């Protein structure tokens, strides 16, 4: 159950790219769900509900605050990342390399168009099935599959070009 | 599994933890009384499961109140007013979360929270002397219709009240206060931030927040006032005869915050402000004129003042019993007016009226013009201006 809150919070962090907004979104999503008439008893269903609510609220917020400038935290590193990444490493140098790769992958995911990023986060971060993602986003299954496939291609290309650039130096 | 899949699973695996404080705030929503309030008019299934699930999802917490669903939090209210400092203050943990509710006459008034301290807001408050009043109390409230309907142009007024002090002496105005309000996007909720001088020095008194419809302590159509003050105990209560919204919340201030010295200073300032407003600290010029005119009568006017013959004017009252007058004040421009015969000559006696009017700017006796009206035997009235003898 502890992982539950971590999952939702991590999702909010990646959606918003801003810690304060992530806190707000996380809080709002829970507050909203508490006000609904039914809360699923099944863990996975409950998680799906929370994620759907967070997504919907995020879309509403973006529409509402569209006129305001958002200050992106360029070097935003979610909490606990450093600790978790440090676990099980053999040397400082290996760890630094590993962390660089982690940051590179994350940066590439960040750059994805929003529609694709959401699908990637739900699939890889939240371990949702494609059918579940389709239900949550009110999309045809084919659309979800297509967005996931295109996202993978984009990310592969982006990561490969990054590696090549490094070698050229 | 493809390499890209592996990388994405590893990299994006959830690792971010919410703050324990954040979870505590949300957890408090699972408290039974909050949920009862929230769900007042709704059908609910699996009610206990919601609370249980929410608690199971989040970390255990100590009690921290938080605004219920469908209301903005205090920090969100501050954010909406684009007051970043106040938003940060309400996020700081030093704020007091309240969540008290009263319902009257089809409206629900909810107290959301409060905070006191120095320099808590982006918006500076200055008094009439231009002095910054930066040690403030901020109270956040929300008003809705009980049927959830859209709010119209209803006015609401909110003010602190302090036991032991009458409302005319201790209120939002005398505490150099104000209120900022806005309606929610769907126009069903009005949010108010009431700010005043810091009221914590009075924390050993009962401190209330009064919220009523209308303006500054308006009476209802039957002349009833919203709040009753008990002269013996110094406490306030709602007037149940009042035909309107008259919510009265007692604010939970820690009595140990009381500061009698500061309270004295605040009282002294209020007294000073009130005296100025009442004109007791009028200018020297005004004092001089007032004293001069107080001693002037039709019998001694010739001794102390000189007539300006150029202003002499004789006329008959009009059909409404009014006498019109006008004259040239030289560099001070033109003066004109109308007076009522009933006021000037209540008993109809001929001679100079005891009602001596005057005009002046701010030069004291230098630019004082005294207006006299004399009833003549033929029923006409002679208007004549006098100026003080030098």
Coordinates of C-alpha atoms in Angstrom, one line a residue:
Chain A
X1 CA 0.0 0.0 0.0
X2 CA 2.9 2.3 0.6
X3 CA 3.9 1.8 -3.1
X4 CA 0.5 3.0 -4.0
X5 CA 1.1 6.5 -2.8
X6 CA 4.6 6.5 -4.3
X7 CA 3.1 5.4 -7.7
X8 CA 0.6 8.2 -7.8
X9 CA 3.0 10.8 -6.5
X10 CA 5.7 9.8 -9.0
X11 CA 3.2 10.0 -11.8
X12 CA 2.2 13.5 -10.6
X13 CA 5.9 14.5 -10.5
X14 CA 6.5 13.4 -14.1
X15 CA 3.3 15.0 -15.3
X16 CA 3.8 18.4 -13.8
X17 CA 7.7 18.6 -13.8
X18 CA 7.4 20.9 -10.8
X19 CA 7.5 19.7 -7.2
X20 CA 5.0 22.2 -5.9
X21 CA 2.5 21.4 -8.7
X22 CA 3.1 17.7 -8.1
X23 CA 2.2 18.1 -4.4
X24 CA -0.9 20.0 -5.4
X25 CA -2.0 17.6 -8.0
X26 CA -1.4 14.6 -5.7
X27 CA -3.4 16.2 -3.0
X28 CA -6.2 17.3 -5.3
X29 CA -6.5 13.8 -6.8
X30 CA -6.9 12.2 -3.3
X31 CA -9.2 14.9 -2.1
X32 CA -11.4 14.4 -5.2
X33 CA -11.5 10.7 -4.9
X34 CA -12.5 10.9 -1.2
X35 CA -15.6 12.8 -2.4
X36 CA -16.7 10.2 -4.9
X37 CA -19.6 7.9 -4.1
X38 CA -17.6 4.7 -4.6
X39 CA -14.0 3.8 -4.1
X40 CA -12.9 0.5 -5.7
X41 CA -12.0 -2.2 -3.4
X42 CA -9.6 -3.8 -5.8
X43 CA -6.1 -2.3 -5.5
X44 CA -5.5 -2.1 -9.2
X45 CA -8.9 -0.6 -9.9
X46 CA -8.3 2.0 -7.2
X47 CA -4.9 2.9 -8.6
X48 CA -6.5 3.3 -12.1
X49 CA -9.1 5.6 -10.6
X50 CA -6.5 7.7 -8.9
X51 CA -4.4 7.9 -12.0
X52 CA -7.4 8.9 -14.1
X53 CA -8.4 11.6 -11.7
X54 CA -4.8 13.0 -11.5
X55 CA -4.7 13.1 -15.3
X56 CA -8.0 14.8 -15.6
X57 CA -7.2 17.3 -12.9
X58 CA -3.9 18.0 -14.6
X59 CA -5.6 18.7 -17.9
X60 CA -8.1 21.1 -16.1
X61 CA -5.3 22.9 -14.4
X62 CA -3.3 23.3 -17.6
X63 CA -6.3 24.8 -19.3
X64 CA -7.0 27.1 -16.4
X65 CA -3.4 28.3 -16.0
X66 CA -2.6 28.5 -19.6
X67 CA -2.2 32.2 -19.5
X68 CA 0.4 32.1 -16.7
X69 CA 4.0 31.4 -17.3
X70 CA 5.3 28.2 -15.8
X71 CA 8.7 28.2 -14.4
X72 CA 10.2 24.8 -15.2
X73 CA 12.6 23.5 -12.8
X74 CA 15.3 22.6 -15.3
X75 CA 17.3 20.5 -12.9
X76 CA 14.3 18.9 -11.2
X77 CA 15.3 15.7 -9.7
X78 CA 12.6 13.8 -7.9
X79 CA 13.2 13.0 -4.3
X80 CA 14.6 9.5 -3.4
X81 CA 16.0 9.1 -6.9
X82 CA 19.6 9.5 -5.8
X83 CA 19.1 7.1 -2.9
X84 CA 17.5 4.4 -5.0
X85 CA 19.9 4.8 -7.8
X86 CA 22.8 4.4 -5.4
X87 CA 21.6 1.0 -4.2
X88 CA 23.5 -2.0 -5.5
X89 CA 26.3 -0.1 -7.4
X90 CA 29.9 -1.3 -7.4
X91 CA 31.8 1.9 -7.7
X92 CA 31.3 5.6 -7.7
X93 CA 32.3 5.8 -11.4
X94 CA 29.8 3.2 -12.4
X95 CA 27.2 4.9 -10.4
X96 CA 27.9 8.2 -12.1
X97 CA 27.6 6.6 -15.5
X98 CA 24.4 4.9 -14.5
X99 CA 22.9 8.1 -13.2
X100 CA 23.8 9.9 -16.3
X101 CA 21.9 7.3 -18.4
X102 CA 19.0 7.5 -16.0
X103 CA 18.9 11.3 -16.5
X104 CA 19.2 11.0 -20.2
X105 CA 16.3 8.5 -20.5
X106 CA 14.2 10.7 -18.3
X107 CA 15.1 13.8 -20.3
X108 CA 14.0 12.0 -23.5
X109 CA 10.8 11.0 -21.9
X110 CA 10.2 14.6 -20.8
X111 CA 10.6 15.7 -24.4
X112 CA 7.9 13.5 -25.7
X113 CA 4.7 15.1 -26.7
X114 CA 2.3 15.1 -23.8
X115 CA -0.1 12.5 -25.3
X116 CA 2.7 10.1 -25.8
X117 CA 4.4 10.8 -22.5
X118 CA 1.2 10.0 -20.6
X119 CA 0.9 6.6 -22.2
X120 CA 4.6 5.9 -21.6
X121 CA 4.3 6.8 -17.9
X122 CA 1.1 4.8 -17.4
X123 CA 2.7 1.8 -19.1
X124 CA 6.3 1.8 -17.8
X125 CA 6.0 3.7 -14.5
X126 CA 2.6 2.5 -13.4
X127 CA 2.6 -0.9 -15.1
X128 CA -0.8 -0.4 -16.5
X129 CA -2.1 -2.8 -19.2
X130 CA -2.9 -1.3 -22.5
X131 CA -6.6 -2.1 -22.1
X132 CA -6.5 -0.3 -18.7
X133 CA -4.8 2.7 -20.3
X134 CA -7.4 2.8 -23.1
X135 CA -10.2 2.9 -20.5
X136 CA -8.5 5.6 -18.4
X137 CA -7.8 7.8 -21.3
X138 CA -11.1 7.1 -23.1
X139 CA -9.1 6.0 -26.2
X140 CA -9.4 3.1 -28.5
X141 CA -7.0 0.3 -27.7
X142 CA -5.4 0.8 -31.2
X143 CA -4.6 4.4 -30.4
X144 CA -2.9 3.5 -27.2
X145 CA -0.9 0.8 -28.9
X146 CA 0.1 3.2 -31.7
X147 CA 1.2 5.9 -29.3
X148 CA 3.2 3.5 -27.3
X149 CA 4.9 2.1 -30.4
X150 CA 5.7 5.6 -31.7
X151 CA 7.0 6.6 -28.3
X152 CA 9.4 3.7 -28.2
X153 CA 10.7 4.5 -31.6
X154 CA 11.3 8.1 -30.7
X155 CA 13.0 7.3 -27.5
X156 CA 15.2 4.7 -29.1
X157 CA 16.3 7.1 -31.8
X158 CA 16.9 9.9 -29.2
X159 CA 18.9 7.7 -26.9
X160 CA 21.0 6.2 -29.8
X161 CA 21.8 9.7 -31.1
X162 CA 22.8 10.8 -27.7
X163 CA 25.2 7.8 -27.3
X164 CA 26.7 8.5 -30.8
X165 CA 27.3 12.1 -29.9
X166 CA 29.2 11.1 -26.8
X167 CA 31.4 8.7 -28.7
X168 CA 32.2 11.3 -31.3
X169 CA 33.7 13.5 -28.6
Chain B
X1 CA 12.4 -7.8 -23.4
X2 CA 13.9 -5.2 -25.7
X3 CA 16.6 -3.0 -24.3
X4 CA 14.5 0.1 -24.6
X5 CA 11.7 -1.5 -22.6
X6 CA 14.2 -2.5 -19.9
X7 CA 15.6 1.0 -19.7
X8 CA 12.2 2.6 -19.5
X9 CA 11.0 0.2 -16.8
X10 CA 14.1 0.8 -14.7
X11 CA 14.3 4.5 -15.2
X12 CA 10.6 5.3 -14.7
X13 CA 10.0 3.0 -11.8
X14 CA 8.2 5.1 -9.2
X15 CA 10.7 6.4 -6.6
X16 CA 9.3 9.7 -5.6
X17 CA 7.9 9.9 -2.1
X18 CA 5.4 12.5 -1.1
X19 CA 6.2 14.5 2.1
X20 CA 4.9 13.0 5.3
X21 CA 3.3 16.3 6.0
X22 CA 1.5 16.3 2.6
X23 CA 0.0 12.9 3.4
X24 CA -0.9 14.0 6.9
X25 CA -2.9 16.8 5.5
X26 CA -4.8 14.5 3.1
X27 CA -5.2 11.8 5.7
X28 CA -7.2 14.2 7.9
X29 CA -9.8 14.2 5.3
X30 CA -10.5 10.6 6.2
X31 CA -11.6 11.8 9.7
X32 CA -15.2 10.9 10.2
X33 CA -16.5 14.3 10.9
X34 CA -15.0 15.8 7.8
X35 CA -16.5 13.1 5.6
X36 CA -19.9 13.6 7.2
X37 CA -19.7 17.2 6.4
X38 CA -18.5 16.7 2.9
X39 CA -21.1 14.1 2.1
X40 CA -24.0 15.8 3.8
X41 CA -26.4 15.6 0.9
X42 CA -25.0 12.9 -1.1
X43 CA -25.8 9.2 -1.4
X44 CA -22.8 7.2 -0.4
X45 CA -22.0 3.6 -0.8
X46 CA -19.0 1.9 0.7
X47 CA -18.6 4.9 3.0
X48 CA -16.4 3.2 5.5
X49 CA -14.3 1.7 2.7
X50 CA -13.4 5.1 1.4
X51 CA -12.0 6.2 4.7
X52 CA -10.3 2.9 5.2
X53 CA -8.9 2.8 1.7
X54 CA -7.6 6.3 2.0
X55 CA -6.0 5.7 5.3
X56 CA -4.5 2.5 4.0
X57 CA -3.1 4.2 1.0
X58 CA -1.4 7.0 2.9
X59 CA 0.9 7.1 5.8
X60 CA -0.4 7.4 9.4
X61 CA -0.5 10.9 10.6
X62 CA -1.0 13.2 13.5
X63 CA -4.0 15.4 13.4
X64 CA -3.8 18.2 10.9
X65 CA -7.1 19.7 9.6
X66 CA -7.4 20.5 6.0
X67 CA -10.1 22.0 3.8
X68 CA -12.7 19.5 2.7
X69 CA -13.4 18.4 -0.9
X70 CA -15.0 21.0 -3.2
X71 CA -13.3 23.9 -1.3
X72 CA -10.0 25.5 -2.1
X73 CA -7.4 25.2 0.6
X74 CA -6.2 28.3 2.4
X75 CA -3.0 28.3 0.3
X76 CA -5.0 27.9 -2.9
X77 CA -7.2 30.9 -1.9
X78 CA -4.1 32.9 -1.3
X79 CA -2.6 31.7 -4.6
X80 CA -5.7 32.8 -6.4
X81 CA -5.2 36.3 -5.1
X82 CA -1.7 36.2 -6.5
X83 CA -0.2 36.7 -3.1
X84 CA 2.8 34.4 -3.1
X85 CA 4.0 35.3 0.4
X86 CA 0.6 34.5 1.9
X87 CA 0.4 31.3 -0.1
X88 CA 3.8 30.3 1.3
X89 CA 2.6 31.3 4.8
X90 CA -0.5 29.1 4.6
X91 CA 1.7 26.2 3.4
X92 CA 4.2 26.7 6.2
X93 CA 2.6 24.6 8.9
X94 CA 2.3 27.7 11.1
X95 CA -1.2 28.3 9.8
X96 CA -4.2 27.2 11.8
X97 CA -6.6 25.1 9.8
X98 CA -10.1 25.5 11.0
X99 CA -12.9 24.0 8.9
X100 CA -15.8 25.3 11.0
X101 CA -19.3 25.6 9.4
X102 CA -22.5 27.5 10.2
X103 CA -25.6 27.7 8.1
X104 CA -28.2 30.4 8.1
X105 CA -31.0 31.5 5.8
X106 CA -29.9 29.3 2.9
X107 CA -26.2 30.0 3.1
X108 CA -23.3 28.0 4.5
X109 CA -20.4 29.9 5.9
X110 CA -17.2 27.9 6.4
X111 CA -14.1 29.0 8.2
X112 CA -11.1 27.5 6.5
X113 CA -8.0 28.8 8.3
X114 CA -6.0 31.6 9.7
X115 CA -2.5 32.8 10.3
X116 CA -0.9 35.7 12.1
X117 CA 2.5 37.2 11.9
X118 CA 4.8 39.8 10.3
X119 CA 5.4 40.3 6.6
X120 CA 3.1 37.5 5.5
X121 CA 1.8 39.1 2.4
X122 CA 3.0 40.6 -0.9
X123 CA 0.5 43.4 -0.4
X124 CA 1.5 46.1 2.0
X125 CA -1.1 47.8 4.2
X126 CA -0.5 51.3 5.4
X127 CA -2.6 53.4 7.7
X128 CA -3.7 57.0 7.1
X129 CA -0.4 58.3 8.3
X130 CA 1.4 56.1 5.7
X131 CA 2.8 53.8 8.4
X132 CA 3.1 50.2 7.3
X133 CA 0.9 47.8 9.3
X134 CA 2.8 44.6 8.6
X135 CA 2.0 42.5 11.7
X136 CA -1.3 41.0 10.5
X137 CA -3.9 38.3 11.0
X138 CA -5.3 36.6 7.9
X139 CA -8.5 34.6 8.1
X140 CA -9.9 32.7 5.2
X141 CA -13.6 31.9 4.8
X142 CA -15.9 30.5 2.2
X143 CA -19.6 31.1 1.6
X144 CA -21.9 28.9 -0.5
X145 CA -25.6 28.5 -0.9
X146 CA -26.8 25.4 0.9
X147 CA -28.5 24.3 -2.3
X148 CA -25.3 24.7 -4.2
X149 CA -26.7 27.3 -6.4
X150 CA -24.8 30.1 -8.1
X151 CA -24.1 33.2 -6.0
X152 CA -25.4 36.5 -7.3
X153 CA -24.5 40.0 -6.2
X154 CA -25.0 39.2 -2.5
X155 CA -22.8 41.2 -0.3
X156 CA -21.1 39.7 2.8
X157 CA -19.3 41.4 5.5
X158 CA -16.8 39.9 7.9
X159 CA -15.1 41.3 10.9
X160 CA -13.3 40.1 14.0
X161 CA -14.9 40.8 17.3
X162 CA -13.1 40.7 20.7
X163 CA -14.8 40.0 24.0
X164 CA -14.7 42.9 26.3
X165 CA -14.8 45.5 23.5
X166 CA -17.9 46.8 21.8
X167 CA -18.1 46.1 18.1
X168 CA -18.0 49.8 17.3
X169 CA -14.7 50.1 19.0
X170 CA -13.0 46.8 17.9
X171 CA -13.8 45.7 14.4
X172 CA -12.2 45.2 11.0
X173 CA -12.1 49.0 10.4
X174 CA -10.6 50.0 13.7
X175 CA -8.1 47.1 13.3
X176 CA -7.0 48.7 10.0
X177 CA -8.4 45.7 8.2
X178 CA -9.8 44.8 4.8
X179 CA -11.1 41.9 2.8
X180 CA -10.2 40.4 -0.5
X181 CA -12.8 38.2 -2.1
X182 CA -13.4 36.3 -5.3
X183 CA -15.9 33.7 -6.6
X184 CA -15.0 30.2 -7.7
X185 CA -15.1 29.5 -11.4
X186 CA -18.5 27.9 -11.2
X187 CA -19.7 30.9 -9.1
X188 CA -21.0 28.7 -6.3
X189 CA -18.5 29.7 -3.7
X190 CA -17.2 33.0 -2.5
X191 CA -13.8 33.0 -0.9
X192 CA -12.8 35.8 1.5
X193 CA -9.5 36.7 3.0
X194 CA -10.0 39.0 5.9
X195 CA -6.9 40.7 7.1
X196 CA -6.5 42.9 10.2
X197 CA -3.9 44.1 12.6
X198 CA -2.6 41.1 14.4
X199 CA -5.2 40.0 17.0
X200 CA -3.0 37.5 18.8
X201 CA -2.2 40.1 21.5
X202 CA -5.8 39.7 22.6
X203 CA -5.6 35.9 22.7
X204 CA -6.6 35.8 26.3
X205 CA -10.0 37.2 25.3
X206 CA -12.6 35.4 23.3
X207 CA -12.0 36.3 19.7
X208 CA -14.7 35.8 17.1
X209 CA -15.1 36.1 13.4
X210 CA -18.5 37.6 12.5
X211 CA -19.8 37.0 8.9
X212 CA -23.0 38.5 7.9
X213 CA -24.9 39.5 4.8
X214 CA -24.9 43.1 3.7
X215 CA -22.4 45.8 4.7
X216 CA -20.6 47.0 7.8
X217 CA -22.7 45.5 10.7
X218 CA -25.9 46.3 8.7
X219 CA -29.2 45.9 10.5
X220 CA -31.9 43.9 8.9
X221 CA -35.1 45.4 7.5
X222 CA -36.6 45.3 11.0
X223 CA -33.7 47.2 12.5
X224 CA -32.3 44.1 14.2
X225 CA -28.5 44.0 14.4
X226 CA -26.6 40.8 13.7
X227 CA -24.8 40.4 17.0
X228 CA -25.6 41.0 20.6
X229 CA -23.0 42.2 23.1
X230 CA -23.4 41.3 26.8
X231 CA -22.1 44.3 28.7
X232 CA -21.6 42.2 31.9
X233 CA -19.6 39.3 30.4
X234 CA -18.3 41.2 27.4
X235 CA -19.2 38.2 25.2
X236 CA -20.9 38.2 21.9
X237 CA -23.7 36.0 20.6
X238 CA -25.7 35.8 17.4
X239 CA -29.0 37.7 17.4
X240 CA -31.5 35.0 16.6
X241 CA -34.0 37.7 15.7
X242 CA -31.8 38.9 12.9
X243 CA -33.3 38.2 9.5
X244 CA -30.2 37.2 7.5
X245 CA -26.9 35.5 7.7
X246 CA -25.1 36.2 11.0
X247 CA -22.5 33.5 11.5
X248 CA -20.3 33.9 14.5
X249 CA -17.2 31.7 14.9
X250 CA -15.0 31.6 18.0
X251 CA -11.4 31.6 16.8
X252 CA -9.1 29.1 18.6
X253 CA -6.2 31.2 19.6
X254 CA -3.7 30.0 22.1
X255 CA -4.1 32.2 25.2
X256 CA -0.4 32.1 25.8
X257 CA 0.0 34.3 22.7
X258 CA -1.6 37.2 24.5
X259 CA 0.5 40.2 24.9
X260 CA -1.0 42.9 27.1
X261 CA 1.6 45.5 26.2
X262 CA 1.0 45.1 22.5
X263 CA -2.8 45.0 23.1
X264 CA -2.5 48.4 24.9
X265 CA -0.6 49.8 22.0
X266 CA -3.3 48.6 19.6
X267 CA -6.0 50.1 21.8
X268 CA -4.1 53.4 22.0
X269 CA -3.9 53.5 18.2
X270 CA -7.6 52.7 17.8
X271 CA -8.4 55.5 20.3
X272 CA -6.2 57.9 18.4
X273 CA -7.7 56.9 15.0
X274 CA -11.2 57.3 16.4
X275 CA -10.5 60.7 17.8
X276 CA -9.2 61.9 14.5
X277 CA -12.2 60.5 12.7
X278 CA -14.5 62.3 15.2
X279 CA -12.7 65.5 14.5
X280 CA -11.4 65.9 18.0
X281 CA -8.0 66.5 16.7
X282 CA -9.1 69.2 14.3
X283 CA -6.6 71.7 12.9
X284 CA -5.7 74.9 14.7
X285 CA -7.4 76.9 12.0
X286 CA -10.7 75.0 12.5
X287 CA -10.4 75.4 16.2
X288 CA -10.0 79.2 16.0
X289 CA -13.0 79.6 13.7
X290 CA -15.1 77.4 15.9
X291 CA -14.2 79.3 19.0
X292 CA -14.9 82.7 17.3
X293 CA -18.2 81.7 15.9
X294 CA -19.3 80.1 19.2
X295 CA -19.1 83.5 20.9
X296 CA -20.8 85.5 18.1
X297 CA -24.4 86.7 18.4
X298 CA -26.6 89.1 16.5
X299 CA -26.2 91.5 19.4
X300 CA -22.4 91.6 19.4
X301 CA -21.6 90.9 15.8
X302 CA -21.0 94.6 15.2
X303 CA -18.3 94.6 17.8
X304 CA -16.3 91.7 16.3
X305 CA -17.1 91.8 12.6
X306 CA -17.5 94.3 9.7
X307 CA -20.3 94.1 7.1
X308 CA -19.3 93.7 3.4
X309 CA -21.9 96.0 1.8
X310 CA -21.2 94.6 -1.6
X311 CA -22.8 91.3 -0.5
X312 CA -26.1 92.9 0.7
X313 CA -29.1 91.2 -0.9
X314 CA -32.8 91.5 -0.1
X315 CA -35.3 89.0 -1.5
X316 CA -38.6 87.4 -0.7
X317 CA -38.7 83.7 0.2
X318 CA -39.8 81.4 -2.6
X319 CA -43.0 79.3 -2.7
X320 CA -41.2 76.6 -0.8
X321 CA -40.2 78.9 2.0
X322 CA -36.5 79.0 0.9
X323 CA -34.3 82.0 0.7
X324 CA -31.5 82.0 -2.0
X325 CA -28.3 83.9 -1.5
X326 CA -25.0 84.3 -3.3
X327 CA -21.9 86.5 -3.2
X328 CA -18.4 86.9 -4.6
X329 CA -15.6 85.8 -2.3
X330 CA -12.9 87.4 -4.4
X331 CA -10.0 85.0 -4.8
X332 CA -11.9 82.3 -3.0
X333 CA -14.5 82.2 -5.7
X334 CA -18.3 82.4 -5.6
X335 CA -20.5 81.2 -2.7
X336 CA -24.2 80.5 -3.0
X337 CA -26.9 78.6 -1.2
X338 CA -30.5 78.3 0.1
X339 CA -31.8 78.5 3.6
X340 CA -35.1 77.5 5.0
X341 CA -37.3 80.2 6.6
X342 CA -38.4 77.8 9.3
X343 CA -34.8 77.2 10.3
X344 CA -33.8 80.8 10.2
X345 CA -36.9 82.3 11.9
X346 CA -38.8 79.6 13.8
X347 CA -41.0 82.0 15.6
X348 CA -41.3 84.5 12.8
X349 CA -39.8 87.4 14.7
X350 CA -38.2 90.2 12.8
X351 CA -34.6 91.0 13.2
X352 CA -31.3 89.1 12.6
X353 CA -31.6 85.3 12.8
X354 CA -29.6 83.6 15.6
X355 CA -28.5 81.1 12.9
X356 CA -25.2 82.5 11.8
X357 CA -23.7 80.5 9.0
X358 CA -20.1 80.8 7.7
X359 CA -17.7 79.6 5.1
X360 CA -13.9 79.4 5.3
X361 CA -11.0 77.7 3.7
X362 CA -8.0 76.9 5.9
X363 CA -6.7 80.3 6.8
X364 CA -8.6 80.6 10.1
X365 CA -10.2 84.0 10.6
X366 CA -8.3 85.4 7.6
X367 CA -10.8 83.9 5.1
X368 CA -13.8 83.6 7.3
X369 CA -17.1 84.9 5.9
X370 CA -20.1 85.1 8.3
X371 CA -23.6 84.8 6.8
X372 CA -26.4 86.8 8.4
X373 CA -30.1 86.8 7.6
X374 CA -32.5 89.5 8.8
X375 CA -36.3 89.3 8.5
X376 CA -37.8 92.6 7.5
X377 CA -41.3 93.9 8.5
X378 CA -42.5 93.5 4.9
X379 CA -41.6 89.8 5.0
X380 CA -38.4 90.1 2.9
X381 CA -35.1 88.8 4.1
X382 CA -31.8 90.7 3.9
X383 CA -28.7 88.6 3.4
X384 CA -25.4 90.3 4.5
X385 CA -21.9 88.9 4.9
X386 CA -19.6 90.0 7.7
X387 CA -15.9 89.5 8.1
X388 CA -14.0 89.4 11.4
X389 CA -12.4 92.8 12.4
X390 CA -8.7 92.7 12.2

